[in-house]
Short mmCIF file of C-alpha atoms and ligand atoms in Angstrom, two decimals:
data_model
loop_
_atom_site.label_atom_id
_atom_site.label_comp_id
_atom_site.label_asym_id
_atom_site.label_seq_id
_atom_site.Cartn_x
_atom_site.Cartn_y
_atom_site.Cartn_z
CA MET A 16 -27.59 -17.18 -1.44
CA ASN A 17 -30.91 -16.56 -3.09
CA THR A 18 -30.27 -13.45 -5.35
CA LYS A 19 -34.05 -12.84 -5.51
CA ILE A 20 -33.58 -10.86 -2.21
CA PHE A 21 -31.94 -8.17 -4.46
CA ILE A 22 -35.11 -7.57 -6.51
CA PRO A 23 -36.92 -4.67 -4.85
CA ARG A 24 -40.62 -5.26 -4.18
CA SER A 25 -41.80 -2.01 -2.67
CA ILE A 26 -40.44 1.06 -4.56
CA GLN A 27 -41.99 4.37 -3.62
CA THR A 28 -40.84 7.16 -5.98
CA GLU A 29 -43.77 9.50 -5.55
CA GLY A 30 -42.75 12.93 -4.58
CA ILE A 31 -39.04 12.21 -5.16
CA GLU A 32 -38.38 14.40 -8.25
CA ASN A 33 -34.73 15.03 -7.87
CA HIS A 34 -32.13 13.28 -5.63
CA THR A 35 -28.30 13.25 -5.69
CA GLU A 36 -25.95 10.63 -4.23
CA LYS A 37 -22.13 11.12 -4.10
CA TRP A 38 -19.88 8.34 -2.90
CA ARG A 39 -16.23 7.50 -2.91
CA SER A 40 -15.20 3.88 -3.23
CA PRO A 41 -11.62 2.52 -3.21
CA SER A 42 -9.60 0.13 -5.14
CA ASN A 43 -8.49 -3.19 -3.57
CA ILE A 44 -5.51 -5.43 -3.94
CA ALA A 45 -6.05 -9.26 -4.07
CA LEU A 46 -3.82 -11.36 -1.74
CA VAL A 47 -5.09 -14.47 -3.32
CA LYS A 48 -6.14 -13.85 -6.87
CA TYR A 49 -9.38 -14.19 -8.79
CA TRP A 50 -8.39 -15.51 -12.16
CA GLY A 51 -10.91 -17.59 -14.14
CA LYS A 52 -14.69 -17.49 -14.01
CA VAL A 53 -17.64 -19.78 -14.61
CA GLY A 54 -21.06 -18.61 -15.99
CA HIS A 55 -21.89 -15.04 -15.34
CA GLN A 56 -19.30 -13.36 -13.10
CA ILE A 57 -18.99 -16.38 -10.77
CA PRO A 58 -15.33 -16.86 -9.69
CA ALA A 59 -13.61 -20.19 -10.45
CA ASN A 60 -11.95 -19.92 -7.04
CA PRO A 61 -12.35 -17.68 -4.04
CA SER A 62 -10.21 -14.58 -3.55
CA ILE A 63 -9.27 -12.41 -0.67
CA SER A 64 -8.19 -8.79 -0.66
CA PHE A 65 -7.08 -5.76 1.30
CA THR A 66 -9.33 -2.79 0.67
CA LEU A 67 -7.24 0.34 -0.16
CA LYS A 68 -7.84 3.94 0.98
CA ASN A 69 -6.11 6.58 -1.14
CA SER A 70 -6.73 5.03 -4.64
CA TYR A 71 -10.45 5.64 -5.15
CA THR A 72 -13.15 6.68 -7.53
CA GLU A 73 -15.67 9.43 -6.55
CA THR A 74 -18.97 9.22 -8.33
CA GLN A 75 -21.99 11.42 -8.19
CA ILE A 76 -25.36 10.45 -9.70
CA GLU A 77 -28.17 13.03 -9.99
CA PHE A 78 -31.44 11.18 -10.43
CA ILE A 79 -34.08 13.32 -12.20
CA LYS A 80 -37.58 11.94 -12.39
CA LYS A 81 -38.96 11.53 -15.89
CA ASP A 82 -42.37 12.96 -16.59
CA VAL A 83 -43.37 9.56 -18.19
CA SER A 84 -41.25 6.53 -17.89
CA ASN A 85 -40.53 5.33 -21.45
CA GLY A 86 -38.99 2.07 -20.18
CA GLU A 87 -35.58 3.10 -21.32
CA ILE A 88 -32.46 3.64 -19.23
CA GLU A 89 -31.16 7.17 -19.87
CA PHE A 90 -27.97 8.62 -18.47
CA GLU A 91 -25.16 11.09 -19.34
CA LEU A 92 -21.68 10.26 -18.06
CA PHE A 93 -18.92 12.72 -17.48
CA PHE A 94 -15.45 11.36 -16.66
CA GLU A 95 -13.19 13.99 -15.06
CA GLY A 96 -15.51 16.64 -16.40
CA ASP A 97 -15.83 15.45 -19.93
CA LYS A 98 -18.20 13.17 -21.80
CA ASN A 99 -16.59 9.77 -22.26
CA GLU A 100 -17.87 7.45 -25.04
CA SER A 101 -15.98 4.24 -24.21
CA PHE A 102 -16.86 4.39 -20.49
CA SER A 103 -20.43 5.21 -21.36
CA LYS A 104 -20.74 2.16 -23.44
CA LYS A 105 -19.53 -0.01 -20.61
CA VAL A 106 -21.91 1.61 -18.18
CA ALA A 107 -24.88 1.24 -20.58
CA LEU A 108 -24.18 -2.48 -20.74
CA TYR A 109 -23.89 -2.55 -16.94
CA PHE A 110 -27.21 -0.83 -16.38
CA ASP A 111 -28.84 -3.11 -18.80
CA ASN A 112 -27.35 -6.22 -17.06
CA ILE A 113 -28.59 -5.11 -13.59
CA LYS A 114 -32.01 -3.64 -14.49
CA VAL A 115 -34.01 -6.47 -12.88
CA TYR A 116 -32.42 -5.47 -9.60
CA THR A 117 -32.66 -1.66 -10.23
CA PRO A 118 -36.01 -1.14 -11.99
CA TYR A 119 -35.99 2.48 -10.66
CA THR A 120 -33.17 3.37 -13.18
CA LYS A 121 -35.92 3.53 -15.84
CA GLU A 122 -37.96 6.03 -13.94
CA TYR A 123 -35.11 8.66 -13.60
CA LYS A 124 -32.69 10.18 -15.95
CA MET A 125 -29.22 9.93 -14.37
CA ILE A 126 -26.45 12.41 -14.71
CA ILE A 127 -23.20 10.87 -13.59
CA HIS A 128 -19.98 12.62 -12.77
CA THR A 129 -17.03 10.43 -11.90
CA THR A 130 -13.28 11.04 -11.16
CA ASN A 131 -10.41 9.01 -9.98
CA SER A 132 -7.98 10.01 -7.26
CA PHE A 133 -5.15 8.25 -9.14
CA PRO A 134 -3.66 9.69 -12.32
CA HIS A 135 -5.67 8.86 -15.41
CA SER A 136 -3.19 6.93 -17.27
CA SER A 137 -1.31 5.17 -14.51
CA GLY A 138 -1.89 1.66 -15.55
CA ILE A 139 -4.03 1.28 -12.38
CA ALA A 140 -7.32 -0.48 -13.20
CA SER A 141 -10.28 1.67 -12.29
CA SER A 142 -12.85 -0.99 -12.88
CA ALA A 143 -12.97 -2.08 -9.20
CA SER A 144 -13.27 1.38 -7.70
CA GLY A 145 -15.39 2.56 -10.59
CA PHE A 146 -18.12 -0.16 -10.50
CA SER A 147 -18.26 -0.24 -6.75
CA ALA A 148 -18.70 3.58 -6.59
CA LEU A 149 -21.54 3.38 -9.16
CA SER A 150 -23.19 0.52 -7.25
CA VAL A 151 -23.06 2.15 -3.85
CA CYS A 152 -24.67 5.33 -5.45
CA LEU A 153 -27.52 3.24 -6.77
CA VAL A 154 -28.08 1.28 -3.58
CA ALA A 155 -27.98 4.53 -1.52
CA PHE A 156 -30.75 5.95 -3.75
CA GLU A 157 -32.69 2.72 -3.44
CA LYS A 158 -32.67 3.12 0.31
CA VAL A 159 -34.49 6.50 -0.21
CA ILE A 160 -37.18 4.88 -2.23
CA ASN A 161 -37.40 1.43 -0.66
CA SER A 162 -37.85 1.60 3.16
CA ASN A 163 -37.61 -2.28 3.28
CA LEU A 164 -33.96 -2.26 2.30
CA VAL A 165 -32.12 -2.81 5.57
CA GLU A 166 -28.35 -1.82 6.01
CA ARG A 167 -27.01 -5.37 5.92
CA VAL A 168 -28.72 -6.29 2.75
CA ALA A 169 -27.87 -2.85 1.24
CA ASN A 170 -24.13 -3.56 1.57
CA GLN A 171 -24.61 -7.09 0.08
CA LYS A 172 -26.55 -5.62 -2.73
CA ALA A 173 -23.97 -3.03 -3.51
CA SER A 174 -21.35 -5.72 -3.64
CA PHE A 175 -23.66 -7.92 -5.74
CA LEU A 176 -24.24 -5.24 -8.32
CA ALA A 177 -20.60 -4.22 -8.37
CA ARG A 178 -19.70 -7.80 -9.09
CA LEU A 179 -21.82 -7.88 -12.20
CA GLY A 180 -19.87 -4.79 -13.41
CA SER A 181 -16.48 -6.24 -12.65
CA GLY A 182 -15.70 -9.19 -10.38
CA SER A 183 -13.00 -7.58 -8.26
CA ALA A 184 -15.31 -4.49 -7.69
CA CYS A 185 -17.47 -6.54 -5.29
CA ARG A 186 -14.53 -6.55 -2.87
CA SER A 187 -14.31 -2.73 -2.54
CA ILE A 188 -17.55 -2.06 -0.59
CA GLU A 189 -16.21 -2.74 2.87
CA GLY A 190 -12.89 -3.63 4.46
CA PRO A 191 -10.16 -3.88 5.49
CA VAL A 192 -10.30 -7.47 4.34
CA MET A 193 -12.84 -8.92 1.97
CA ILE A 194 -13.47 -12.48 0.68
CA TRP A 195 -15.36 -13.33 -2.39
CA GLY A 196 -16.24 -16.85 -3.35
CA GLU A 197 -17.35 -19.82 -1.38
CA HIS A 198 -14.88 -21.49 0.99
CA ASP A 199 -15.65 -23.95 3.75
CA ASN A 200 -13.31 -22.16 6.29
CA TYR A 201 -15.17 -18.78 5.91
CA ARG A 202 -18.66 -18.61 7.34
CA LEU A 203 -21.03 -16.64 5.03
CA SER A 204 -18.59 -16.62 2.11
CA SER A 205 -20.49 -16.47 -1.22
CA ASN A 206 -19.96 -16.60 -4.96
CA GLN A 207 -22.54 -13.85 -5.31
CA VAL A 208 -21.16 -11.17 -3.05
CA ALA A 209 -17.95 -10.30 -1.17
CA VAL A 210 -18.10 -10.21 2.68
CA VAL A 211 -15.88 -9.14 5.50
CA PRO A 212 -14.45 -12.42 6.67
CA ASP A 213 -15.07 -13.88 10.14
CA LEU A 214 -11.48 -13.45 11.32
CA GLU A 215 -9.72 -11.45 14.01
CA LEU A 216 -7.12 -9.36 12.00
CA ASN A 217 -3.78 -9.43 13.74
CA PRO A 218 -2.79 -5.84 14.70
CA ILE A 219 0.40 -6.21 12.69
CA PHE A 220 -1.89 -5.47 9.68
CA ASP A 221 -3.25 -2.25 11.09
CA ASN A 222 -2.60 0.51 8.60
CA PHE A 223 -0.55 -1.98 6.49
CA GLN A 224 1.08 -0.16 3.60
CA ASP A 225 0.67 -0.67 -0.14
CA THR A 226 3.11 1.42 -2.27
CA ILE A 227 2.37 1.00 -5.98
CA LEU A 228 5.27 1.31 -8.31
CA LEU A 229 4.02 2.72 -11.57
CA VAL A 230 6.34 0.68 -13.79
CA ASP A 231 4.24 0.98 -16.86
CA LYS A 232 1.46 3.58 -17.22
CA GLY A 233 0.18 2.40 -20.61
CA VAL A 234 -3.00 0.48 -21.32
CA LYS A 235 -2.76 -3.21 -20.51
CA SER A 236 -2.10 -5.41 -23.66
CA VAL A 237 -4.97 -7.76 -22.59
CA SER A 238 -8.20 -7.01 -20.61
CA SER A 239 -8.81 -8.99 -17.43
CA THR A 240 -12.04 -10.32 -19.00
CA ILE A 241 -10.15 -11.95 -21.85
CA GLY A 242 -7.49 -13.07 -19.37
CA HIS A 243 -10.13 -14.87 -17.29
CA GLY A 244 -11.39 -16.60 -20.49
CA LEU A 245 -7.96 -18.05 -21.00
CA MET A 246 -8.28 -20.18 -17.95
CA LYS A 247 -10.90 -22.32 -19.76
CA ASN A 248 -9.08 -25.32 -21.11
CA HIS A 249 -5.80 -24.08 -19.54
CA PRO A 250 -3.60 -27.08 -18.98
CA PHE A 251 -2.89 -26.04 -15.39
CA ALA A 252 -6.28 -24.64 -14.46
CA GLU A 253 -7.37 -27.45 -12.12
CA GLN A 254 -4.14 -27.35 -10.13
CA ARG A 255 -4.30 -23.56 -9.92
CA PHE A 256 -7.82 -23.55 -8.55
CA LYS A 257 -6.79 -26.14 -5.97
CA GLN A 258 -3.84 -23.97 -4.94
CA ALA A 259 -5.94 -20.88 -4.64
CA ASN A 260 -8.34 -22.71 -2.34
CA ASN A 261 -5.46 -23.94 -0.20
CA HIS A 262 -3.93 -20.49 -0.06
CA ILE A 263 -7.27 -18.98 1.00
CA ALA A 264 -7.54 -21.40 3.86
CA GLU A 265 -4.03 -20.69 5.06
CA MET A 266 -4.32 -16.91 4.59
CA LYS A 267 -7.05 -17.01 7.22
CA THR A 268 -4.64 -18.44 9.81
CA VAL A 269 -1.86 -16.00 8.77
CA LEU A 270 -4.11 -12.92 8.93
CA GLU A 271 -4.95 -14.01 12.42
CA ASN A 272 -1.60 -15.08 13.72
CA GLY A 273 0.36 -12.32 11.99
CA ASP A 274 3.00 -14.63 10.58
CA LEU A 275 4.38 -12.17 8.05
CA LYS A 276 6.88 -14.58 6.50
CA ARG A 277 4.18 -16.96 5.45
CA PHE A 278 2.06 -14.01 4.48
CA GLY A 279 4.78 -12.94 2.02
CA GLU A 280 5.32 -16.38 0.70
CA ILE A 281 1.64 -16.76 -0.18
CA LEU A 282 1.39 -13.22 -1.54
CA GLU A 283 4.35 -13.59 -3.93
CA SER A 284 3.44 -17.09 -5.04
CA GLU A 285 -0.09 -15.76 -5.98
CA ALA A 286 1.41 -12.91 -7.99
CA LEU A 287 3.80 -15.14 -9.85
CA THR A 288 1.26 -17.84 -10.39
CA LEU A 289 -1.16 -15.40 -11.85
CA HIS A 290 1.56 -14.28 -14.41
CA ALA A 291 2.66 -17.83 -15.05
CA MET A 292 -0.96 -18.72 -15.95
CA MET A 293 -0.89 -15.96 -18.49
CA MET A 294 2.51 -16.92 -19.83
CA THR A 295 1.29 -20.53 -20.27
CA SER A 296 -2.07 -19.89 -21.93
CA THR A 297 -2.87 -20.01 -25.54
CA PRO A 298 -2.42 -17.23 -26.78
CA TYR A 299 0.06 -16.29 -24.09
CA TYR A 300 0.73 -12.91 -22.61
CA ILE A 301 3.79 -11.49 -20.83
CA LEU A 302 2.50 -8.67 -18.83
CA MET A 303 5.66 -8.02 -16.82
CA LYS A 304 8.13 -5.41 -18.16
CA ALA A 305 11.94 -5.77 -17.68
CA ASN A 306 11.67 -3.14 -14.95
CA THR A 307 8.95 -5.21 -13.15
CA VAL A 308 11.34 -8.13 -12.99
CA GLN A 309 14.22 -5.96 -11.86
CA ALA A 310 12.04 -4.45 -9.07
CA LEU A 311 10.90 -7.84 -7.89
CA GLU A 312 14.47 -9.09 -7.67
CA ALA A 313 15.55 -5.95 -5.89
CA VAL A 314 12.78 -6.44 -3.33
CA LYS A 315 13.85 -10.04 -2.59
CA GLU A 316 17.49 -9.02 -2.30
CA PHE A 317 16.64 -6.12 0.13
CA ARG A 318 14.58 -8.57 2.20
CA ILE A 319 17.34 -11.11 2.46
CA LYS A 320 19.89 -8.44 3.34
CA THR A 321 17.83 -6.42 5.89
CA GLY A 322 15.30 -8.90 7.23
CA LYS A 323 12.52 -6.29 6.55
CA ASN A 324 9.03 -7.49 5.90
CA LEU A 325 8.62 -6.20 2.41
CA PHE A 326 6.70 -8.26 0.00
CA PHE A 327 5.32 -7.76 -3.66
CA THR A 328 2.25 -8.65 -5.39
CA LEU A 329 1.06 -7.90 -9.02
CA ASP A 330 -2.22 -7.49 -10.83
CA ALA A 331 -2.62 -8.44 -14.42
CA GLY A 332 -0.12 -5.77 -15.49
CA ALA A 333 3.35 -4.48 -15.05
CA ASN A 334 2.92 -2.34 -12.05
CA VAL A 335 4.17 -3.67 -8.67
CA HIS A 336 2.40 -3.49 -5.31
CA LEU A 337 4.68 -3.37 -2.27
CA LEU A 338 3.05 -4.52 0.93
CA TYR A 339 4.71 -3.88 4.35
CA PRO A 340 3.90 -3.00 7.96
CA LYS A 341 3.57 0.61 8.88
CA SER A 342 6.14 0.21 11.62
CA GLU A 343 8.83 -0.53 8.89
CA ALA A 344 7.74 2.26 6.58
CA LYS A 345 10.61 4.64 7.22
CA GLU A 346 13.50 2.31 6.07
CA ILE A 347 11.40 0.76 3.27
CA LEU A 348 10.35 4.13 1.84
CA ALA A 349 14.08 5.17 1.93
CA PHE A 350 14.87 1.98 -0.10
CA ILE A 351 12.06 2.71 -2.59
CA GLU A 352 13.38 6.27 -3.03
CA LYS A 353 16.90 5.19 -3.48
CA GLU A 354 16.59 2.05 -5.62
CA LEU A 355 13.08 1.25 -6.82
CA VAL A 356 11.98 4.67 -8.31
CA ALA A 357 14.53 3.89 -11.09
CA TYR A 358 12.16 1.21 -12.31
CA CYS A 359 9.05 3.49 -12.35
CA GLU A 360 7.84 5.47 -15.37
CA ASN A 361 8.76 9.17 -14.55
CA GLN A 362 9.85 7.87 -11.10
CA GLN A 363 6.20 7.75 -10.10
CA TYR A 364 4.69 5.72 -7.32
CA ILE A 365 1.47 5.92 -5.20
CA CYS A 366 1.38 5.45 -1.41
CA ASP A 367 -1.66 3.64 -0.13
CA GLU A 368 -2.73 1.75 2.85
CA LEU A 369 -5.58 -0.37 4.22
CA GLY A 370 -9.05 1.22 4.22
CA THR A 371 -12.56 0.41 5.27
CA GLY A 372 -14.56 0.63 1.97
CA ALA A 373 -17.07 3.05 0.34
CA LYS A 374 -17.97 6.31 1.98
CA LYS A 375 -20.61 8.91 1.41
CA VAL A 376 -19.25 12.28 0.30
CA ILE A 377 -21.26 15.14 1.83
C1 DP6 B 423 -5.79 -10.01 -11.60
O1 DP6 B 423 -12.27 -8.06 -11.73
O2 DP6 B 423 -10.90 -6.92 -13.49
O3 DP6 B 423 -6.85 -8.18 -10.61
O4 DP6 B 423 -14.70 -9.61 -13.61
O5 DP6 B 423 -13.72 -9.50 -15.91
O6 DP6 B 423 -14.10 -7.36 -14.65
P1 DP6 B 423 -13.70 -8.87 -14.57
O7 DP6 B 423 -12.20 -9.02 -14.01
P2 DP6 B 423 -11.51 -8.22 -12.97
O8 DP6 B 423 -10.25 -9.25 -12.61
C2 DP6 B 423 -9.30 -8.92 -11.64
C3 DP6 B 423 -8.18 -9.84 -11.70
C4 DP6 B 423 -6.96 -9.54 -10.86
C5 DP6 B 423 -6.98 -10.37 -9.60
C6 DP6 B 423 -7.99 -9.96 -8.49
O9 DP6 B 423 -8.18 -8.67 -8.30
O10 DP6 B 423 -8.41 -10.85 -7.80
#
C-alpha cells in the first residue's frame, strides 16, 4: 500500500470557522496477538481481533479556526472532564507524528474531550479505543474540508492514523473481525492498516460474548511498547512469528467453519505464548497474578466437566477475557458469578460482546 494516498491534496477550510466531531470507538481483543514490531509501528506478524462493543472511548474534538496559522499544533485535552498532563503529552507526540497526513491540525485549535465507558483504573488498556476515537474524529473532519476523501479511503486512513498512535488501535475502526498485517491467505491485508477480512463469519460467532474478569485493576508493570521491544533478539522470536502466521491461516478456516474446539485451542495457545514470551525475555516480566492462574485453571476444569464452549485469552496484563457463544451465556454467567468473581478485584467484571466499530455520536 502506498501511504501517500493519505496525504491530503485539496483541503478547503475557507468558511469553516468552527466544527465539532464526536465519535465513539471500541476496544478490541486479539485472537492472534501482535507482539513485536519492526520499524515504525509495523507488526512483526499479522494479528486478528474481535471488535468489542461496550468498552469504548468517546471523544469530541471542537476545531476552532485560528486567525493566522502559526504552524503550531495547538490543543487542550480534557479526560473525564479534567485536564490531563500525561495523556496530553502522548497526544502531542501523536499529532506531531501524523502531521504530514493531517496538515489541517495546524490551522485549527482543537478542544478535545474524552471519556471511557469502562472504569478509569480497571487495568483495561485504553490506547486502542483512545487512539482510534481520536483518529476517526480527525478523518471525519477531513471529510468536511476535503471532498476528495471517499468513504473507503476514509476508513483506511482512520485505521492508518490510529496505528501510528498505538498498533492495536488500527483494529478498532470496523468489525466484527479485523486483520492487521500482511498474510497470503487474506486478500487486501496490509501492514499499514487493518481491514475487515474476506471471510464469511460463521453464525456461531454472532453476538459472541467477552466477559472481562478484572483480576488486577492497577497500572501494568510494563508498557506494551517496551514489551514489543523485548521481542528483538528474543531467543524464541522467529519461532513465535512463524506460529502466529500459522495461527492466522488456521483462524480463517475456524471463523468460517465454526469449529469452536479448535478456536479455543488457538485462542488459549496465543494468550499463553504471549505471556511465555514475556517470561522468557531479558529482562523478564510475569504479568499474570496468582488469581489469573487460578481463573484459567477453573475455566479449563469447567470446560472439561460441562463440555461448554468457554475459552480464555489475555492481553499483556493480569485481566482475563472469557470468550463464549451467546447461546451458552446463561450457564457460563452463572459459573462466573459462582466461582470466578472470587478472583476479581472487588468482584468486578465487564460484560462485552462483538461490535462493528467506530460510530458517530449525534
Ligand atoms: C498484547 O497496540 O498496545 O494487546 O503499538 O506499542 O501501542 P503499541 O502496542 P499495543 O500492543 C498490544 C499488544 C497486545 C496484543 C494485541 O492486541 O494484538
